[in-house]
XYZ file of C-alpha atoms in Angstrom:
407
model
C 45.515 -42.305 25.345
C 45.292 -38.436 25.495
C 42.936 -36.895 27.525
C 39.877 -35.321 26.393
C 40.311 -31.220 25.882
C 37.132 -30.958 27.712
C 38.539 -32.455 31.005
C 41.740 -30.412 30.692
C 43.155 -27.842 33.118
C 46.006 -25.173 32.161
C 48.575 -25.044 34.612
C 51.041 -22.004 34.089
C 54.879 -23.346 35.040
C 58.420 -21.806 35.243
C 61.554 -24.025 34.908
C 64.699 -24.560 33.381
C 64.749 -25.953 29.713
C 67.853 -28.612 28.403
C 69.725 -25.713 27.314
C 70.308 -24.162 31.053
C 68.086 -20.998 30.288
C 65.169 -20.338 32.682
C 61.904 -20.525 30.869
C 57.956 -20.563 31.167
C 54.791 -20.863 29.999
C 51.282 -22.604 29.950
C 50.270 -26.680 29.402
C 47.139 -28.264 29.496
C 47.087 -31.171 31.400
C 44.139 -33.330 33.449
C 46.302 -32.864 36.625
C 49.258 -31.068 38.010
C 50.655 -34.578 38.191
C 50.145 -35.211 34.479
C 51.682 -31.580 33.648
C 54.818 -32.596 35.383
C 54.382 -35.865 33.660
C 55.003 -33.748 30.487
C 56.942 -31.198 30.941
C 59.732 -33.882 32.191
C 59.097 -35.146 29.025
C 60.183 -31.931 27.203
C 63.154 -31.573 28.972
C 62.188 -29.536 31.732
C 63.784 -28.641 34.947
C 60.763 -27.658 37.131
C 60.272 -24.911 39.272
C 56.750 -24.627 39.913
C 53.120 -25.748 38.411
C 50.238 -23.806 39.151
C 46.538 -24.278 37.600
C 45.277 -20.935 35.996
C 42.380 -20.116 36.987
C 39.986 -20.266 34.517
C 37.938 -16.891 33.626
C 34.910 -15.539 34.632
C 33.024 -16.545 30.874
C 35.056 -19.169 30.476
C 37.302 -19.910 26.953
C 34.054 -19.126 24.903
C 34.965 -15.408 25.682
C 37.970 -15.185 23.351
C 37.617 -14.616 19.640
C 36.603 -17.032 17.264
C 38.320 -18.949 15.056
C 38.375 -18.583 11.465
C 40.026 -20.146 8.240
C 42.793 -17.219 8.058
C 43.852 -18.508 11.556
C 44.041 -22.108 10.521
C 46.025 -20.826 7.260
C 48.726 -18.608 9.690
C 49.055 -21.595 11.130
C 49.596 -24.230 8.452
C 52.450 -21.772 7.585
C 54.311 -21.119 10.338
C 53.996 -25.227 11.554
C 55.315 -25.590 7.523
C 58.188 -23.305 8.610
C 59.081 -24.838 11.698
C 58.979 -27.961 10.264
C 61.445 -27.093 7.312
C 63.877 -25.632 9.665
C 64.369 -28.797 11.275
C 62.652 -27.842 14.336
C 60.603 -31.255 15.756
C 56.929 -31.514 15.422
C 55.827 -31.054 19.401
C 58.448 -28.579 19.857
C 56.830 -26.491 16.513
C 53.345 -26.837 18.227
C 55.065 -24.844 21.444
C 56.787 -22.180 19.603
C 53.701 -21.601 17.653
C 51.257 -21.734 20.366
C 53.275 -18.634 22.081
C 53.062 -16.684 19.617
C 48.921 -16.986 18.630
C 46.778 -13.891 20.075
C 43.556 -15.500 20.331
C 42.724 -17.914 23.312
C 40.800 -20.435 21.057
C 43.645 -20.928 18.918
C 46.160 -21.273 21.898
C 44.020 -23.803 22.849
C 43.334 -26.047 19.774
C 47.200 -25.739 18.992
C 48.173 -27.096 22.044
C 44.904 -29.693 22.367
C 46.713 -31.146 19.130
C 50.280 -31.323 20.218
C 48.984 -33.171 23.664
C 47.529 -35.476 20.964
C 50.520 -35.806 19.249
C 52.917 -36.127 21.966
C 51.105 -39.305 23.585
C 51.259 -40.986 20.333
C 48.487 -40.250 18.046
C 49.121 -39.405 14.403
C 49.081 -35.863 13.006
C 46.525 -36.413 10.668
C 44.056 -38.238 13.040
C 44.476 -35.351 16.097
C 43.858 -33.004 13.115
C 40.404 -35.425 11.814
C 39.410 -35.051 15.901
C 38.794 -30.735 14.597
C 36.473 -31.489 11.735
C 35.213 -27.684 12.322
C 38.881 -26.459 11.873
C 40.445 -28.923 9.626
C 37.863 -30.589 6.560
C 38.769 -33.693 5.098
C 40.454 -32.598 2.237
C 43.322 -31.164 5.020
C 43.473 -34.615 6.630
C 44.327 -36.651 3.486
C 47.100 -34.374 2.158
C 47.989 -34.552 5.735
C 47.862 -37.931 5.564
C 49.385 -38.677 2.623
C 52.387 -36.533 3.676
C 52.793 -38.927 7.182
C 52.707 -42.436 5.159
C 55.465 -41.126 2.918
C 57.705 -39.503 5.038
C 57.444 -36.008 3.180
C 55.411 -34.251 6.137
C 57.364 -31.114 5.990
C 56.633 -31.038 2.133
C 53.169 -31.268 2.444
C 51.994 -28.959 5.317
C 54.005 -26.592 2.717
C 51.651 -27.123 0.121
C 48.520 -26.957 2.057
C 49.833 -23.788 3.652
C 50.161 -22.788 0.098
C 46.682 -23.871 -0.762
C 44.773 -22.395 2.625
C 46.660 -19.094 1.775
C 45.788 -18.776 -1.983
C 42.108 -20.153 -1.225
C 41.512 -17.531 1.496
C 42.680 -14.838 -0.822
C 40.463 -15.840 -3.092
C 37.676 -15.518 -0.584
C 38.993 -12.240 0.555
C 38.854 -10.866 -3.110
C 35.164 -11.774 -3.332
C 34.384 -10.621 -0.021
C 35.899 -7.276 -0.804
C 33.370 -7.296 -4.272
C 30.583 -7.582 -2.117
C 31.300 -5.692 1.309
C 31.615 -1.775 0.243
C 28.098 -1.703 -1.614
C 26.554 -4.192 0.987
C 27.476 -1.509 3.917
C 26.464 1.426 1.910
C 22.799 0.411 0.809
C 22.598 -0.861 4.774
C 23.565 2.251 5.748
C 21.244 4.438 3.481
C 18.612 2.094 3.859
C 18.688 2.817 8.177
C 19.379 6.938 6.990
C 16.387 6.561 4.773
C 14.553 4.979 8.200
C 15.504 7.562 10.847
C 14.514 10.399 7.932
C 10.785 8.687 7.534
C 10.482 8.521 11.808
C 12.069 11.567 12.907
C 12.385 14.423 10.032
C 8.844 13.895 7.846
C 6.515 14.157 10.663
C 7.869 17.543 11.615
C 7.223 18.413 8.014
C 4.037 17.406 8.341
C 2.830 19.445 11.100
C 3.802 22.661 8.411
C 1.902 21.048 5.994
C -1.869 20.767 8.339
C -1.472 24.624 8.085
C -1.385 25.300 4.245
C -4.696 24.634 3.861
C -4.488 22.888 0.049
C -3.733 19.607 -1.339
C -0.823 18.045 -1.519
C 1.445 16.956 -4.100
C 0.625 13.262 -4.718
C 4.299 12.287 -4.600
C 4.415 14.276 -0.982
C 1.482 12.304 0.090
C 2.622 8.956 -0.159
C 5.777 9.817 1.316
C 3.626 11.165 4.385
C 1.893 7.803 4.138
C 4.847 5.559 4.256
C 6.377 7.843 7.087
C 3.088 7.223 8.581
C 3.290 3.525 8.487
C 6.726 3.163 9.434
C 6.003 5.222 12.556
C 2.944 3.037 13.777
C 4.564 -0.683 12.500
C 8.333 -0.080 13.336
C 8.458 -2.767 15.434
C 6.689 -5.323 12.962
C 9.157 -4.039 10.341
C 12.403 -4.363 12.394
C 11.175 -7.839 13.419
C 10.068 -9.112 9.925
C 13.588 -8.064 8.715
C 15.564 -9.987 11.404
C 13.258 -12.780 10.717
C 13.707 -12.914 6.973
C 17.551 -12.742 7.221
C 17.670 -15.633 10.042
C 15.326 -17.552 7.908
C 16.917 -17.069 4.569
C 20.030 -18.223 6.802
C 18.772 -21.416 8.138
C 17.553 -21.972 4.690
C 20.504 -22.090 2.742
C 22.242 -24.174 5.420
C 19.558 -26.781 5.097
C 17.511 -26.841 2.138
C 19.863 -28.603 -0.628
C 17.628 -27.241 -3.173
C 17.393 -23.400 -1.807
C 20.940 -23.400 -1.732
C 21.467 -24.972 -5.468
C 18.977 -22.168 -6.582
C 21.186 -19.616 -4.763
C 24.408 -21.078 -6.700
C 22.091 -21.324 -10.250
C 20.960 -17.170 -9.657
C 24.675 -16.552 -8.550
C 26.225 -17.722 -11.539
C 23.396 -15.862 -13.952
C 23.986 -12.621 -12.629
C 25.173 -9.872 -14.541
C 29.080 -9.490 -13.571
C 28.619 -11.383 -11.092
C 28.157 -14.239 -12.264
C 31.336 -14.250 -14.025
C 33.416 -13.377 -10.931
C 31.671 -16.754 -9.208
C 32.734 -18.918 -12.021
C 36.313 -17.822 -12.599
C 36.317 -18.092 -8.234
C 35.159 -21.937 -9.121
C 36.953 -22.786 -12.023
C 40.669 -21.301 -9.761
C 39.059 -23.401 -6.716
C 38.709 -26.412 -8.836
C 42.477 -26.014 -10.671
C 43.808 -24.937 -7.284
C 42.315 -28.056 -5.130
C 43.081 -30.275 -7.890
C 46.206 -29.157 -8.623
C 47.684 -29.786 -4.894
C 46.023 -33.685 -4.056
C 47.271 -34.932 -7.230
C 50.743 -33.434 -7.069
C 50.284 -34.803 -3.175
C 49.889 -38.616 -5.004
C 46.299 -38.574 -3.987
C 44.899 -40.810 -6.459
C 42.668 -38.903 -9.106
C 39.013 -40.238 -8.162
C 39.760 -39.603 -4.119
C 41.252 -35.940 -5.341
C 37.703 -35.434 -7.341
C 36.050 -36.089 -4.895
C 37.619 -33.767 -2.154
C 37.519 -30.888 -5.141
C 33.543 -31.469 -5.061
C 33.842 -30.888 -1.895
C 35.643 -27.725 -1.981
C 34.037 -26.600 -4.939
C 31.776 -23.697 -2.821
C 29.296 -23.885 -5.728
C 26.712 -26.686 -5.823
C 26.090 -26.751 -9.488
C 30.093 -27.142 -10.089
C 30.300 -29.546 -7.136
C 27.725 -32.056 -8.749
C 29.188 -31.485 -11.794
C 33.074 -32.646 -10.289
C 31.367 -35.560 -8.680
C 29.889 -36.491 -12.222
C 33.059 -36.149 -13.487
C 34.644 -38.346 -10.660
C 32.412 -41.229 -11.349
C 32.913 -40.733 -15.357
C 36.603 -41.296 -14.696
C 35.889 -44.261 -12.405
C 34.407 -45.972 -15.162
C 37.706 -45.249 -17.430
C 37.015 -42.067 -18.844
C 39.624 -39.593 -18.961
C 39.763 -36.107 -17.366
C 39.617 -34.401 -20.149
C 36.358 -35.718 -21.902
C 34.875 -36.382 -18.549
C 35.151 -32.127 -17.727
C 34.429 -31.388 -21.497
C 31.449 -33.532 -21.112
C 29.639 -31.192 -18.238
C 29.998 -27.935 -20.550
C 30.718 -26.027 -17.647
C 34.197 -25.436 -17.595
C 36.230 -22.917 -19.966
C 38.187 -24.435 -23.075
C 41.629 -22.825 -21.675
C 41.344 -25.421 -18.737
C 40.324 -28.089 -20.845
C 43.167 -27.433 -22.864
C 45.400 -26.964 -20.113
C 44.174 -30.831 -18.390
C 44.819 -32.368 -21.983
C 48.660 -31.410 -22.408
C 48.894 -32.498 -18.680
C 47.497 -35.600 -19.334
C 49.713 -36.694 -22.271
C 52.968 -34.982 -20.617
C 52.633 -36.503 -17.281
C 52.628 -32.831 -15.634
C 48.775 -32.480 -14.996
C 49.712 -31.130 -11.589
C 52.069 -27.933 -13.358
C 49.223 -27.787 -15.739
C 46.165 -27.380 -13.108
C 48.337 -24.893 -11.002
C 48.762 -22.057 -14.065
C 45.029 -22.687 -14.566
C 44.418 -21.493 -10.896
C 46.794 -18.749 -10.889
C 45.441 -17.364 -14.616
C 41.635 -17.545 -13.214
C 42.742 -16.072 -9.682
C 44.440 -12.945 -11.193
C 41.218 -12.491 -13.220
C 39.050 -12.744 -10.237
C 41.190 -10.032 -8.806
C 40.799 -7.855 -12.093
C 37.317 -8.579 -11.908
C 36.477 -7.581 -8.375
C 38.783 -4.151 -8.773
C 36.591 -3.185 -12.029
C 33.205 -4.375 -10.120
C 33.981 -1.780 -7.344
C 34.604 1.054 -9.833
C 31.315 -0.114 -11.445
C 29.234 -0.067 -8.558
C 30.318 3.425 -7.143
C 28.378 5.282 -9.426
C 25.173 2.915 -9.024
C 25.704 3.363 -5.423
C 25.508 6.998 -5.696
C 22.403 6.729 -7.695
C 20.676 4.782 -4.946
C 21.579 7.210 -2.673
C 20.388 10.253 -4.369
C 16.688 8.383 -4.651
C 16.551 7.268 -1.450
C 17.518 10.583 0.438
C 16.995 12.860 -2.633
C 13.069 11.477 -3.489
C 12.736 12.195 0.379
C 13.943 15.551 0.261
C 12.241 16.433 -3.364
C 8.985 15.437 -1.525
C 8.857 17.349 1.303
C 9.958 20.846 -0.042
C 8.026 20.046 -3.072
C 5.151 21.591 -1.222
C 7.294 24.686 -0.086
C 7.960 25.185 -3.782
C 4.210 25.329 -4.765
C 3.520 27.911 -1.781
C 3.317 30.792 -4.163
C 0.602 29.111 -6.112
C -1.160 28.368 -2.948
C -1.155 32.185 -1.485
């Protein structure tokens, strides 16, 4: 039985490997007993085993990680694999060549697993934060036929197209995000800092001022004596609308519903669905994941809960005999090309080929999209920009202007 990561040590060693050359590196191991224990195992020639000392924060100091690290991985343990290399010695040779600490130590928490015994697929169901369900059955799969090396290939395929995917929308949505942030604090620091001095000139000309001028003064005025309230009541509003979405089913299925009726938007989010759903589907069945188990992972994977009850409605249609194609017609949700597309897979035999040019047709549109969104939204933007700093500027030399009439 492998020992728990939390009751692991690293020991740093030095020794000579089978092949004579004088090597080194870092193990985890419950005792320096146990990391001798294992490194014997490997091959090794010992020289020395020392425990690290562990630093001052502990591991929870490194970098986090995220589903582009578990993708690099799936890769370059795909790689290894294909090359012939076995699967302990590809956890090593990836593990020394991962940056971040968290990583290091998940890679080599698994191949500990894995060396004592224990099944690739359940080590990687022990990481449900790191490695969903849908990885452990094509995982799985790929173990009880003997095609392991085949399919960490295609999910490595299927991490790396899903997280471009992700990275495409994310790119949409980041530029005009940090720009209306960033005027919104420039439109702050000009209401607390640069009005009030224009409102000590103003006590001294001795008329009224423009209306537009005045509430400007007023909301400088406000912002000046509530600050605090305001800063607070934003942090609170973003941790609640947070919390929120992670826990109210039907907040977040009204999120997904106003997504998908936005203007451009909306159509980026469904083509991002429609590839996700092709894409997932595409890679369980061609991994001879039977079709209901594969609908239900999509659902899963679907990152839109309107399309995810909608797969799962299609899953339990096909349980009862329908077929694919009339179950997805049946939702009116999905575009005719894919229905087309699952029809000629269904009576050729080649759903899997079918489902894959689906997901690369709607994943090159999402890119088109999100290239022609950002071009769109410079100008608008710009136009926020001017009346945010602009209005503020018009108003308080508005008053300068009408001098004359005031003399």
């Amino acid at each position: 039985m492998a020992t728990s990561a939390a009751s692991n040590d690293v020991f740093t060693w030095s020794g000579i490997d089978k092949n004579g050359k004088t090597t080194k590196g870092e193990i985890q191991a419950s005792s320096s007993a146990m990391a001798k224990a294992q490194l014997r195992r490997q091959g090794v020639k010992i020289k020395s085993v020392r425990k690290k000392p562990k630093p001052l924060f502990g591991s929870g100091k490194g970098k986090p990680i995220k589903p582009a690290d578990i993708a690099i991985f799936t890769r370059q343990l795909a790689t290894m694999m294909k090359a012939g290399v076995p699967l302990v010695q590809s956890f090593d040779i990836v593990a020394e060549g991962l940056d971040k600490q968290r990583m290091r130590e998940l890679v080599t928490n698994i191949k500990n697993d894995v060396a004592s015994g224990s099944g690739l697929a359940p080590t990687l169901a022990k990481h449900p934060r790191y490695f969903d369900d849908l990885f452990c059955s094509l995982i799985a799969s790929g173990e009880s036929s003997g095609t392991l090396e085949v399919m960490l290939d295609r999910v490595a395929t299927y991490k790396e197209k899903t997280e471009q995917l992700k990275a495409k929308i994310k790119k949409a949505m980041t530029y005009p995000t940090a720009v209306v942030v960033v005027a919104i604090v420039v439109t702050g620091i000009l209401l607390v800092k640069v009005v009030p001095q224009f409102a000590e000139t103003f006590r001294s000309f001795g008329s009224d001022l423009p209306a537009f001028t005045l509430m400007v003064l007023n909301i400088s005025n406000f912002v000046q004596d509530w600050w605090y309230i305001i800063l607070a009541g934003i942090i609170a509003a973003v941790f609640l609308f947070r919390e929120a979405k992670l826990r109210s089913v039907p907040f977040a299925e009204f999120l997904d519903r106003t997504a998908l009726r936005l203007p451009v938007v909306g159509d980026i989010v469904h083509d991002a669905v429609v590839a996700r759903f092709s894409r997932t589907l595409a890679t369980t069945f061609a991994a001879g994941v039977p079709l209901v188990e594969a609908l239900n992972s999509t659902a899963g994977a679907a990152g839109n809960s309107v399309y995810a009850k909608a797969i799962r409605q299609i899953r339990d249609d096909v349980t009862t005999g329908t077929t694919l194609y009339q179950a997805v017609k049946t939702t009116g949700l999905f575009p005719n090309m894919l229905l087309q597309m699952i029809s000629i897979g269904e009576e050729s035999g080649a759903l899997d080929e079918m489902l894959d040019k689906v997901a690369t047709h709607y994943e090159e549109q999402v890119d088109n999209a999100v290239d022609s969104l950002s071009s769109l939204m410079e100008p608008v933007i710009m136009s926020v920009l001017g009346v945010l700093v602009g209005g503020l500027m018009i108003a308080m030399y508005l008053p300068i202007f009408m001098l004359g009439s005031v003399i």
